mmCIF file of C-alpha atoms and ligand atoms in Angstrom:
data_model
loop_
_atom_site.group_PDB
_atom_site.id
_atom_site.type_symbol
_atom_site.label_atom_id
_atom_site.label_comp_id
_atom_site.label_asym_id
_atom_site.label_seq_id
_atom_site.Cartn_x
_atom_site.Cartn_y
_atom_site.Cartn_z
ATOM 1 C CA MET A 1 87.888 52.302 131.129
ATOM 2 C CA ARG A 2 87.003 53.166 127.546
ATOM 3 C CA THR A 3 88.788 56.348 126.634
ATOM 4 C CA MET A 4 89.070 56.010 122.886
ATOM 5 C CA ALA A 5 87.642 59.100 121.269
ATOM 6 C CA ASN A 6 86.393 59.752 117.743
ATOM 7 C CA PRO A 7 87.290 56.497 116.018
ATOM 8 C CA THR A 8 86.887 57.301 112.356
ATOM 9 C CA THR A 9 86.981 54.789 109.550
ATOM 10 C CA ALA A 10 89.533 54.803 106.770
ATOM 11 C CA PRO A 11 88.575 56.682 103.615
ATOM 12 C CA ASP A 12 86.491 54.761 101.074
ATOM 13 C CA PRO A 13 89.050 53.283 98.647
ATOM 14 C CA ASP A 14 86.725 53.896 95.672
ATOM 15 C CA VAL A 15 86.628 57.609 96.270
ATOM 16 C CA GLU A 16 89.744 59.449 95.174
ATOM 17 C CA SER A 17 91.469 59.842 98.503
ATOM 18 C CA PRO A 18 93.795 62.676 99.442
ATOM 19 C CA GLU A 19 96.757 60.388 99.991
ATOM 20 C CA ASP A 20 96.740 59.425 96.292
ATOM 21 C CA PHE A 21 99.393 62.077 95.787
ATOM 22 C CA LEU A 22 101.646 60.096 98.158
ATOM 23 C CA PRO A 23 101.239 56.327 97.832
ATOM 24 C CA LEU A 24 103.320 54.634 100.548
ATOM 25 C CA ASN A 25 104.353 50.983 100.483
ATOM 26 C CA GLY A 26 105.228 50.837 104.181
ATOM 27 C CA THR A 27 108.036 51.647 106.604
ATOM 28 C CA ASP A 28 111.306 51.118 104.746
ATOM 29 C CA HIS A 29 113.565 51.352 107.778
ATOM 30 C CA VAL A 30 114.148 53.215 111.019
ATOM 31 C CA GLU A 31 117.576 54.813 111.365
ATOM 32 C CA PHE A 32 119.042 55.513 114.790
ATOM 33 C CA TYR A 33 121.961 57.862 115.377
ATOM 34 C CA VAL A 34 123.949 56.335 118.219
ATOM 35 C CA GLY A 35 127.232 56.873 120.020
ATOM 36 C CA ASN A 36 128.626 53.443 119.222
ATOM 37 C CA ALA A 37 126.893 51.598 116.382
ATOM 38 C CA LYS A 38 129.130 48.539 116.672
ATOM 39 C CA GLN A 39 128.019 47.908 120.237
ATOM 40 C CA ALA A 40 124.406 48.944 119.626
ATOM 41 C CA ALA A 41 124.242 46.367 116.810
ATOM 42 C CA HIS A 42 125.024 43.630 119.326
ATOM 43 C CA PHE A 43 122.465 44.993 121.789
ATOM 44 C CA TYR A 44 119.712 44.688 119.171
ATOM 45 C CA ALA A 45 121.023 41.312 118.022
ATOM 46 C CA HIS A 46 121.389 39.737 121.462
ATOM 47 C CA LEU A 47 118.401 41.265 123.224
ATOM 48 C CA PHE A 48 115.850 41.664 120.442
ATOM 49 C CA GLY A 49 116.799 38.916 117.978
ATOM 50 C CA PHE A 50 117.825 41.115 115.046
ATOM 51 C CA GLN A 51 120.280 39.737 112.498
ATOM 52 C CA ILE A 52 123.244 41.970 111.667
ATOM 53 C CA GLN A 53 122.973 41.839 107.911
ATOM 54 C CA GLY A 54 124.787 44.742 106.372
ATOM 55 C CA TYR A 55 127.561 47.207 106.986
ATOM 56 C CA ARG A 56 128.731 50.420 105.392
ATOM 57 C CA GLY A 57 131.818 52.280 106.549
ATOM 58 C CA PRO A 58 135.415 53.095 105.676
ATOM 59 C CA GLU A 59 136.052 49.506 104.562
ATOM 60 C CA THR A 60 133.302 49.876 101.963
ATOM 61 C CA GLY A 61 134.333 53.329 100.831
ATOM 62 C CA HIS A 62 132.468 55.561 103.288
ATOM 63 C CA GLU A 63 134.910 57.857 105.022
ATOM 64 C CA ASP A 64 133.196 59.572 107.884
ATOM 65 C CA LYS A 65 130.481 57.335 109.281
ATOM 66 C CA VAL A 66 129.495 53.741 109.869
ATOM 67 C CA SER A 67 126.075 52.112 109.566
ATOM 68 C CA TYR A 68 124.916 48.631 110.489
ATOM 69 C CA LEU A 69 121.769 47.152 108.949
ATOM 70 C CA LEU A 70 119.773 44.947 111.304
ATOM 71 C CA THR A 71 116.762 42.975 110.185
ATOM 72 C CA GLN A 72 114.050 40.791 111.637
ATOM 73 C CA ASN A 73 111.237 39.657 109.327
ATOM 74 C CA ASP A 74 109.926 42.916 107.772
ATOM 75 C CA ILE A 75 111.735 45.226 110.209
ATOM 76 C CA ARG A 76 114.898 47.059 109.206
ATOM 77 C CA PHE A 77 116.858 49.100 111.710
ATOM 78 C CA VAL A 78 119.913 51.098 110.675
ATOM 79 C CA LEU A 79 122.378 52.078 113.402
ATOM 80 C CA THR A 80 124.665 54.917 112.426
ATOM 81 C CA SER A 81 127.624 56.504 114.225
ATOM 82 C CA ALA A 82 130.052 59.267 113.332
ATOM 83 C CA LEU A 83 133.788 58.643 113.200
ATOM 84 C CA GLY A 84 134.734 62.137 114.299
ATOM 85 C CA PRO A 85 133.407 65.203 116.095
ATOM 86 C CA ASP A 86 132.677 67.426 113.092
ATOM 87 C CA SER A 87 129.637 65.690 111.850
ATOM 88 C CA SER A 88 125.891 66.267 112.057
ATOM 89 C CA ILE A 89 125.703 62.742 113.482
ATOM 90 C CA SER A 90 128.010 63.617 116.406
ATOM 91 C CA GLU A 91 126.055 66.799 116.973
ATOM 92 C CA HIS A 92 122.769 64.838 116.953
ATOM 93 C CA VAL A 93 124.128 62.372 119.502
ATOM 94 C CA ARG A 94 125.575 65.170 121.634
ATOM 95 C CA GLN A 95 122.188 66.887 121.786
ATOM 96 C CA HIS A 96 119.789 63.990 121.883
ATOM 97 C CA GLY A 97 121.780 60.978 123.006
ATOM 98 C CA ASP A 98 121.004 57.810 121.040
ATOM 99 C CA GLY A 99 117.748 58.315 119.182
ATOM 100 C CA VAL A 100 115.729 57.924 116.020
ATOM 101 C CA LYS A 101 116.893 60.160 113.194
ATOM 102 C CA ASP A 102 114.881 58.859 110.266
ATOM 103 C CA ILE A 103 111.573 57.059 109.828
ATOM 104 C CA ALA A 104 112.119 56.107 106.190
ATOM 105 C CA LEU A 105 109.135 55.285 103.988
ATOM 106 C CA GLU A 106 109.167 53.016 100.972
ATOM 107 C CA VAL A 107 107.655 54.539 97.854
ATOM 108 C CA ASP A 108 107.514 53.771 94.116
ATOM 109 C CA ASP A 109 108.696 57.239 93.159
ATOM 110 C CA ALA A 110 110.950 59.130 95.565
ATOM 111 C CA ALA A 111 111.253 62.219 93.353
ATOM 112 C CA ALA A 112 107.463 62.575 93.068
ATOM 113 C CA SER A 113 107.075 61.999 96.839
ATOM 114 C CA PHE A 114 109.591 64.750 97.526
ATOM 115 C CA GLU A 115 107.964 67.079 95.007
ATOM 116 C CA GLU A 116 104.398 66.483 96.277
ATOM 117 C CA THR A 117 105.251 66.836 99.982
ATOM 118 C CA THR A 118 107.583 69.840 99.705
ATOM 119 C CA LYS A 119 105.104 71.616 97.435
ATOM 120 C CA ARG A 120 102.574 71.202 100.284
ATOM 121 C CA GLY A 121 104.951 72.668 102.826
ATOM 122 C CA ALA A 122 107.230 69.862 104.046
ATOM 123 C CA PRO A 123 110.706 71.304 104.697
ATOM 124 C CA PRO A 124 113.205 69.808 102.218
ATOM 125 C CA VAL A 125 116.339 68.194 103.662
ATOM 126 C CA GLN A 126 117.813 66.331 100.693
ATOM 127 C CA SER A 127 116.506 66.523 97.126
ATOM 128 C CA PRO A 128 116.169 63.269 95.135
ATOM 129 C CA THR A 129 119.521 61.495 94.974
ATOM 130 C CA VAL A 130 120.357 58.454 92.862
ATOM 131 C CA GLN A 131 122.735 55.837 94.227
ATOM 132 C CA GLU A 132 123.873 52.950 92.069
ATOM 133 C CA ASP A 133 125.947 49.814 92.384
ATOM 134 C CA GLU A 134 126.064 46.372 90.758
ATOM 135 C CA HIS A 135 122.657 45.522 92.285
ATOM 136 C CA GLY A 136 120.859 48.384 90.599
ATOM 137 C CA ARG A 137 119.614 51.793 91.527
ATOM 138 C CA VAL A 138 117.986 53.397 94.564
ATOM 139 C CA VAL A 139 116.548 56.903 94.731
ATOM 140 C CA THR A 140 116.187 58.641 98.097
ATOM 141 C CA ALA A 141 114.876 62.063 99.089
ATOM 142 C CA THR A 142 114.387 63.486 102.566
ATOM 143 C CA ILE A 143 112.016 65.906 104.290
ATOM 144 C CA ALA A 144 112.029 67.187 107.873
ATOM 145 C CA THR A 145 109.411 66.535 110.547
ATOM 146 C CA TYR A 146 109.340 67.288 114.322
ATOM 147 C CA GLY A 147 112.599 68.177 116.072
ATOM 148 C CA ASP A 148 115.643 66.917 114.182
ATOM 149 C CA THR A 149 113.717 63.899 112.899
ATOM 150 C CA VAL A 150 113.355 63.308 109.166
ATOM 151 C CA HIS A 151 111.481 61.109 106.704
ATOM 152 C CA THR A 152 113.448 59.677 103.809
ATOM 153 C CA PHE A 153 111.495 58.376 100.826
ATOM 154 C CA VAL A 154 113.190 55.251 99.499
ATOM 155 C CA GLU A 155 112.528 54.034 95.966
ATOM 156 C CA ARG A 156 114.044 50.561 95.636
ATOM 157 C CA SER A 157 112.020 48.952 92.836
ATOM 158 C CA ASP A 158 115.126 48.737 90.596
ATOM 159 C CA TYR A 159 117.364 47.351 93.313
ATOM 160 C CA ASP A 160 118.097 43.790 94.426
ATOM 161 C CA GLY A 161 121.032 44.335 96.782
ATOM 162 C CA PRO A 162 120.949 43.677 100.536
ATOM 163 C CA PHE A 163 119.836 47.215 101.424
ATOM 164 C CA LEU A 164 121.247 50.357 99.853
ATOM 165 C CA PRO A 165 124.233 50.893 97.564
ATOM 166 C CA GLY A 166 127.413 50.929 99.626
ATOM 167 C CA PHE A 167 126.176 48.350 102.126
ATOM 168 C CA GLU A 168 127.960 45.024 102.096
ATOM 169 C CA ARG A 169 127.049 41.809 103.799
ATOM 170 C CA TRP A 170 128.277 41.861 107.396
ATOM 171 C CA GLU A 171 130.206 38.724 108.269
ATOM 172 C CA ASN A 172 131.412 37.188 111.501
ATOM 173 C CA GLU A 173 132.036 33.561 110.656
ATOM 174 C CA PHE A 174 132.589 32.249 114.178
ATOM 175 C CA TRP A 175 129.528 33.881 115.670
ATOM 176 C CA SER A 176 126.314 32.025 116.034
ATOM 177 C CA PRO A 177 123.762 34.808 116.283
ATOM 178 C CA PRO A 178 120.754 34.520 118.599
ATOM 179 C CA ALA A 179 117.531 33.352 116.924
ATOM 180 C CA PRO A 180 114.897 35.897 115.869
ATOM 181 C CA ALA A 181 112.369 36.706 118.610
ATOM 182 C CA GLY A 182 109.268 36.821 116.408
ATOM 183 C CA LEU A 183 109.187 40.576 115.774
ATOM 184 C CA GLN A 184 107.452 41.057 112.428
ATOM 185 C CA TYR A 185 106.953 44.668 111.328
ATOM 186 C CA VAL A 186 106.868 48.266 112.534
ATOM 187 C CA ASP A 187 103.308 48.886 113.725
ATOM 188 C CA HIS A 188 103.644 52.586 114.598
ATOM 189 C CA CYS A 189 106.183 55.272 115.524
ATOM 190 C CA VAL A 190 105.237 57.861 118.122
ATOM 191 C CA GLY A 191 106.546 61.416 118.281
ATOM 192 C CA ASN A 192 106.737 63.627 121.378
ATOM 193 C CA VAL A 193 106.471 67.347 120.622
ATOM 194 C CA HIS A 194 106.376 70.491 122.766
ATOM 195 C CA GLU A 195 103.183 71.751 124.320
ATOM 196 C CA GLY A 196 101.123 73.506 121.661
ATOM 197 C CA ASP A 197 102.844 71.749 118.740
ATOM 198 C CA MET A 198 100.698 68.613 118.453
ATOM 199 C CA ASP A 199 98.203 70.234 116.094
ATOM 200 C CA THR A 200 101.031 71.726 114.046
ATOM 201 C CA TYR A 201 102.280 68.214 113.281
ATOM 202 C CA VAL A 202 98.764 66.813 112.873
ATOM 203 C CA GLU A 203 98.352 69.488 110.181
ATOM 204 C CA TYR A 204 101.786 68.690 108.794
ATOM 205 C CA TYR A 205 100.884 65.024 108.214
ATOM 206 C CA ALA A 206 97.421 65.930 106.902
ATOM 207 C CA GLN A 207 98.674 68.632 104.527
ATOM 208 C CA THR A 208 101.975 67.280 103.282
ATOM 209 C CA MET A 209 101.229 63.531 103.276
ATOM 210 C CA GLY A 210 97.420 63.374 103.074
ATOM 211 C CA PHE A 211 97.182 61.458 106.376
ATOM 212 C CA PHE A 212 93.941 61.410 108.367
ATOM 213 C CA ASN A 213 93.400 61.739 112.097
ATOM 214 C CA MET A 214 92.257 58.248 113.107
ATOM 215 C CA LEU A 215 92.171 58.771 116.881
ATOM 216 C CA HIS A 216 92.294 61.605 119.342
ATOM 217 C CA PHE A 217 93.021 61.368 123.067
ATOM 218 C CA THR A 218 92.444 64.522 125.035
ATOM 219 C CA ASP A 219 94.088 65.334 128.342
ATOM 220 C CA GLN A 220 90.660 64.619 129.892
ATOM 221 C CA ASP A 221 90.837 61.084 128.527
ATOM 222 C CA ILE A 222 94.309 60.368 129.759
ATOM 223 C CA SER A 223 95.529 62.783 132.351
ATOM 224 C CA THR A 224 93.527 61.884 135.497
ATOM 225 C CA GLU A 225 95.785 62.534 138.473
ATOM 226 C CA TYR A 226 98.624 60.915 136.547
ATOM 227 C CA SER A 227 100.707 61.725 133.518
ATOM 228 C CA ALA A 228 99.108 64.520 131.555
ATOM 229 C CA LEU A 229 99.344 64.340 127.795
ATOM 230 C CA MET A 230 97.323 64.708 124.651
ATOM 231 C CA SER A 231 97.717 62.495 121.623
ATOM 232 C CA LYS A 232 96.433 62.360 118.059
ATOM 233 C CA VAL A 233 97.090 59.464 115.745
ATOM 234 C CA MET A 234 97.753 60.305 112.095
ATOM 235 C CA ALA A 235 97.599 57.496 109.542
ATOM 236 C CA ASN A 236 97.797 56.996 105.807
ATOM 237 C CA GLY A 237 94.796 55.604 103.915
ATOM 238 C CA ASP A 238 95.494 51.898 104.445
ATOM 239 C CA GLU A 239 96.688 52.534 108.031
ATOM 240 C CA LYS A 240 99.993 50.805 107.327
ATOM 241 C CA ILE A 241 101.731 53.944 108.520
ATOM 242 C CA LYS A 242 100.550 55.253 111.875
ATOM 243 C CA PHE A 243 102.161 58.232 113.601
ATOM 244 C CA PRO A 244 100.716 59.161 116.987
ATOM 245 C CA ILE A 245 101.844 62.635 118.118
ATOM 246 C CA ASN A 246 101.944 63.394 121.859
ATOM 247 C CA GLU A 247 102.261 66.710 123.603
ATOM 248 C CA PRO A 248 102.458 67.316 127.360
ATOM 249 C CA ALA A 249 99.411 68.710 129.150
ATOM 250 C CA GLU A 250 99.101 70.515 132.447
ATOM 251 C CA GLY A 251 98.905 68.023 135.317
ATOM 252 C CA LYS A 252 99.625 67.690 138.997
ATOM 253 C CA LYS A 253 103.015 66.242 138.299
ATOM 254 C CA LYS A 254 105.588 66.609 135.569
ATOM 255 C CA SER A 255 104.326 64.921 132.427
ATOM 256 C CA GLN A 256 106.289 61.916 131.152
ATOM 257 C CA ILE A 257 106.349 63.819 127.841
ATOM 258 C CA GLU A 258 108.133 66.756 129.504
ATOM 259 C CA GLU A 259 110.691 64.401 130.988
ATOM 260 C CA TYR A 260 111.355 63.085 127.495
ATOM 261 C CA LEU A 261 111.596 66.571 125.966
ATOM 262 C CA GLU A 262 114.001 67.642 128.679
ATOM 263 C CA PHE A 263 116.342 64.698 128.238
ATOM 264 C CA TYR A 264 116.057 64.458 124.456
ATOM 265 C CA ARG A 265 116.545 68.226 124.297
ATOM 266 C CA GLY A 266 113.565 68.661 122.055
ATOM 267 C CA ALA A 267 110.936 66.845 120.049
ATOM 268 C CA GLY A 268 111.669 63.372 118.770
ATOM 269 C CA VAL A 269 110.562 59.765 118.509
ATOM 270 C CA GLN A 270 109.271 58.455 121.835
ATOM 271 C CA HIS A 271 108.603 54.834 120.954
ATOM 272 C CA VAL A 272 108.603 52.430 118.067
ATOM 273 C CA ALA A 273 105.990 49.675 118.257
ATOM 274 C CA LEU A 274 107.031 46.306 116.834
ATOM 275 C CA ALA A 275 104.384 43.708 116.018
ATOM 276 C CA SER A 276 104.506 40.035 116.931
ATOM 277 C CA ASP A 277 102.072 37.253 115.909
ATOM 278 C CA ASP A 278 102.741 35.515 119.219
ATOM 279 C CA ILE A 279 103.480 38.087 121.868
ATOM 280 C CA ILE A 280 103.639 35.538 124.677
ATOM 281 C CA THR A 281 106.490 33.616 123.069
ATOM 282 C CA THR A 282 108.183 36.835 121.926
ATOM 283 C CA VAL A 283 108.060 38.543 125.327
ATOM 284 C CA ARG A 284 109.112 35.411 127.207
ATOM 285 C CA GLU A 285 112.114 35.202 124.909
ATOM 286 C CA LEU A 286 112.940 38.937 125.132
ATOM 287 C CA ARG A 287 112.763 38.827 128.932
ATOM 288 C CA ARG A 288 115.050 35.793 129.027
ATOM 289 C CA ARG A 289 117.549 37.656 126.839
ATOM 290 C CA GLY A 290 117.588 40.668 129.141
ATOM 291 C CA VAL A 291 115.043 43.150 127.760
ATOM 292 C CA GLU A 292 113.575 45.146 130.663
ATOM 293 C CA PHE A 293 109.865 45.912 130.617
ATOM 294 C CA LEU A 294 107.698 48.248 132.675
ATOM 295 C CA HIS A 295 106.126 46.543 135.640
ATOM 296 C CA VAL A 296 102.342 46.486 135.991
ATOM 297 C CA PRO A 297 100.835 45.636 139.385
ATOM 298 C CA ASP A 298 99.155 42.254 139.966
ATOM 299 C CA THR A 299 95.824 44.013 140.498
ATOM 300 C CA TYR A 300 95.730 44.674 136.731
ATOM 301 C CA TYR A 301 95.157 40.934 136.285
ATOM 302 C CA ASP A 302 92.156 40.686 138.631
ATOM 303 C CA ARG A 303 90.273 38.076 136.572
ATOM 304 C CA GLU A 304 86.835 39.556 137.092
ATOM 305 C CA VAL A 305 87.823 43.131 136.261
ATOM 306 C CA LEU A 306 89.925 42.120 133.275
ATOM 307 C CA THR A 307 87.300 39.813 131.746
ATOM 308 C CA GLU A 308 84.619 42.435 132.299
ATOM 309 C CA ARG A 309 86.735 44.955 130.362
ATOM 310 C CA VAL A 310 88.077 42.845 127.489
ATOM 311 C CA GLY A 311 85.731 39.863 127.217
ATOM 312 C CA SER A 312 87.093 36.554 126.006
ATOM 313 C CA ILE A 313 90.543 36.348 124.446
ATOM 314 C CA ASN A 314 92.549 33.439 123.052
ATOM 315 C CA GLU A 315 95.525 33.878 125.374
ATOM 316 C CA SER A 316 95.773 32.578 128.919
ATOM 317 C CA ILE A 317 95.589 35.380 131.475
ATOM 318 C CA ASP A 318 98.109 33.420 133.565
ATOM 319 C CA ASP A 319 100.642 33.850 130.746
ATOM 320 C CA LEU A 320 99.823 37.544 130.371
ATOM 321 C CA GLU A 321 100.189 38.069 134.116
ATOM 322 C CA GLU A 322 103.452 36.130 134.301
ATOM 323 C CA LEU A 323 104.920 38.302 131.551
ATOM 324 C CA GLY A 324 103.243 41.631 132.356
ATOM 325 C CA ILE A 325 101.449 41.893 128.995
ATOM 326 C CA LEU A 326 98.538 44.361 128.785
ATOM 327 C CA VAL A 327 95.306 43.769 126.895
ATOM 328 C CA ASP A 328 92.628 46.079 125.518
ATOM 329 C CA ARG A 329 89.533 45.769 123.345
ATOM 330 C CA ASP A 330 88.071 48.177 120.793
ATOM 331 C CA PRO A 331 85.142 47.912 118.351
ATOM 332 C CA ASP A 332 87.244 45.928 115.840
ATOM 333 C CA GLY A 333 88.869 43.363 118.148
ATOM 334 C CA TYR A 334 91.505 43.278 120.841
ATOM 335 C CA LEU A 335 95.217 43.907 121.211
ATOM 336 C CA LEU A 336 98.024 42.808 123.495
ATOM 337 C CA GLN A 337 100.903 45.163 124.254
ATOM 338 C CA ILE A 338 103.868 45.712 126.534
ATOM 339 C CA PHE A 339 106.422 48.512 126.885
ATOM 340 C CA THR A 340 110.153 48.307 127.487
ATOM 341 C CA LYS A 341 112.038 50.636 129.758
ATOM 342 C CA PRO A 342 114.090 53.258 127.883
ATOM 343 C CA VAL A 343 116.834 51.526 125.887
ATOM 344 C CA GLN A 344 119.552 54.098 126.597
ATOM 345 C CA ASP A 345 120.650 55.932 129.722
ATOM 346 C CA ARG A 346 118.599 59.013 128.985
ATOM 347 C CA PRO A 347 114.905 58.395 129.741
ATOM 348 C CA THR A 348 113.929 58.854 126.105
ATOM 349 C CA VAL A 349 113.323 56.200 123.424
ATOM 350 C CA PHE A 350 111.638 52.896 124.262
ATOM 351 C CA PHE A 351 109.914 50.076 122.404
ATOM 352 C CA GLU A 352 106.440 48.631 122.465
ATOM 353 C CA ILE A 353 105.689 45.046 121.491
ATOM 354 C CA ILE A 354 102.150 44.684 120.135
ATOM 355 C CA GLN A 355 99.928 41.889 118.871
ATOM 356 C CA ARG A 356 96.757 42.961 117.110
ATOM 357 C CA GLU A 357 93.785 40.633 117.068
ATOM 358 C CA GLY A 358 91.616 42.844 114.878
ATOM 359 C CA ALA A 359 91.992 45.980 117.001
ATOM 360 C CA ARG A 360 93.081 49.129 115.146
ATOM 361 C CA SER A 361 93.484 51.321 118.215
ATOM 362 C CA PHE A 362 96.289 51.925 120.713
ATOM 363 C CA GLY A 363 95.331 50.434 124.049
ATOM 364 C CA ALA A 364 93.529 53.410 125.584
ATOM 365 C CA GLY A 365 92.095 51.092 128.246
ATOM 366 C CA ASN A 366 95.664 50.530 129.438
ATOM 367 C CA PHE A 367 96.703 54.174 129.605
ATOM 368 C CA LYS A 368 96.082 54.545 133.318
ATOM 369 C CA ALA A 369 97.989 51.404 134.347
ATOM 370 C CA LEU A 370 100.703 52.177 131.809
ATOM 371 C CA PHE A 371 101.187 55.806 132.774
ATOM 372 C CA LYS A 372 101.287 54.880 136.463
ATOM 373 C CA ALA A 373 104.016 52.351 135.668
ATOM 374 C CA MET A 374 105.911 55.001 133.676
ATOM 375 C CA GLU A 375 105.622 57.465 136.539
ATOM 376 C CA ARG A 376 106.996 54.981 139.041
ATOM 377 C CA GLU A 377 110.113 54.865 136.853
ATOM 378 C CA GLN A 378 110.111 58.657 136.459
ATOM 379 C CA GLU A 379 109.972 58.966 140.238
ATOM 380 C CA ARG A 380 112.869 56.514 140.693
ATOM 381 C CA ARG A 381 114.889 58.771 138.385
ATOM 382 C CA GLY A 382 113.975 61.795 140.503
ATOM 383 C CA ASN A 383 112.132 63.463 137.619
ATOM 384 C CA LEU A 384 108.559 63.531 138.868
HETATM 385 O O1 LIG B 1 101.173 54.558 120.897
HETATM 386 C C1 LIG B 1 100.317 54.675 121.729
HETATM 387 O O2 LIG B 1 99.459 55.534 121.659
HETATM 388 C C2 LIG B 1 100.271 53.683 122.851
HETATM 389 C C3 LIG B 1 100.085 54.267 124.189
HETATM 390 O O3 LIG B 1 103.399 58.176 126.307
HETATM 391 C C4 LIG B 1 101.019 55.287 124.660
HETATM 392 O O4 LIG B 1 101.377 52.894 122.783
HETATM 393 C C5 LIG B 1 100.708 56.608 124.527
HETATM 394 C C6 LIG B 1 101.502 57.579 125.077
HETATM 395 C C7 LIG B 1 102.652 57.219 125.756
HETATM 396 C C8 LIG B 1 103.008 55.886 125.859
HETATM 397 C C9 LIG B 1 102.196 54.922 125.304
HETATM 398 FE FE1 LIG B 2 102.274 52.762 120.996
#
């Protein structure tokens, strides 16, 4: 099944491109608001191979909240919890459960990024703020996006500390932390929004950040008799930042996107895709450590059907089948991907592990098998 629609190429770098007003260096970090950051830190360390690197809390002079910095190669996760009930963090967790608060973007000039995006209509959340310590100076500024989610611009060119001012190295001298699992960088972050809002946020990323619409999946492409949704992928000029936006579409059954919106109590981040250079080793390791993945039926690995669809690949199909890894091809190459079950009790946020072998797309050829797998879980929860 080839359902990819309208693949457009990135803007010509020699032509002055619209995103010049907002040069982005990449994803700086993803911050999660969680009920219990101390325990969540160990979940990400033990199951996903993150190192607990930094800490900020009362011991380091921050009264009302705690944050743990977790890293793996170029990925930074920040896990933040409130220490009392009267906090926007507690309110966020009460409403949404554990979830992504901030997809922070690294920039050279946070004040200019704030100015350029807010002038184009991005709602301001926090104007440029300078934080300093003995390691130097960081400037941050924040704008709002869908739901209660925000984007913080982080300017860290004059900073050589572990993360942000206030964070100190986290130590636990008797602990021997699990080894990294080969997760390399944040490939994309997907947002679920209410029906009718997808184009609002497509416009938001086009207008305020100069992003372009690199792919479009209509409900025709991906609803079939299964999960109905529409999706558009917004990306910056070099495609380092990719934000697919999903909205539910009318279908025979309740859309997986509606289930999310119901349990998250609104729009928010649906999944964060983490890249590996060796997905077979990574997924084998994650499974061994206890990460739960969606199950795809054996028929997906019918050798004839699979080879017909994706042609020749470097990986052994036996390995892919053993681990439940999906594969898809597009005009630029192929990709391997797999999806975890939700990582909290609410059926909301999950992770994708992805290995790109040239492909720039999102695995449209897997949508049917994937959405069927998601709906089996939805049904088990009684939400279909
Ligand atoms: O990010 C993507 O587009 C793929 C596929 O509810 C996908 O990972 C799309 C929608 C969805 C789950 C996965
Ligand atoms: Fe994805």
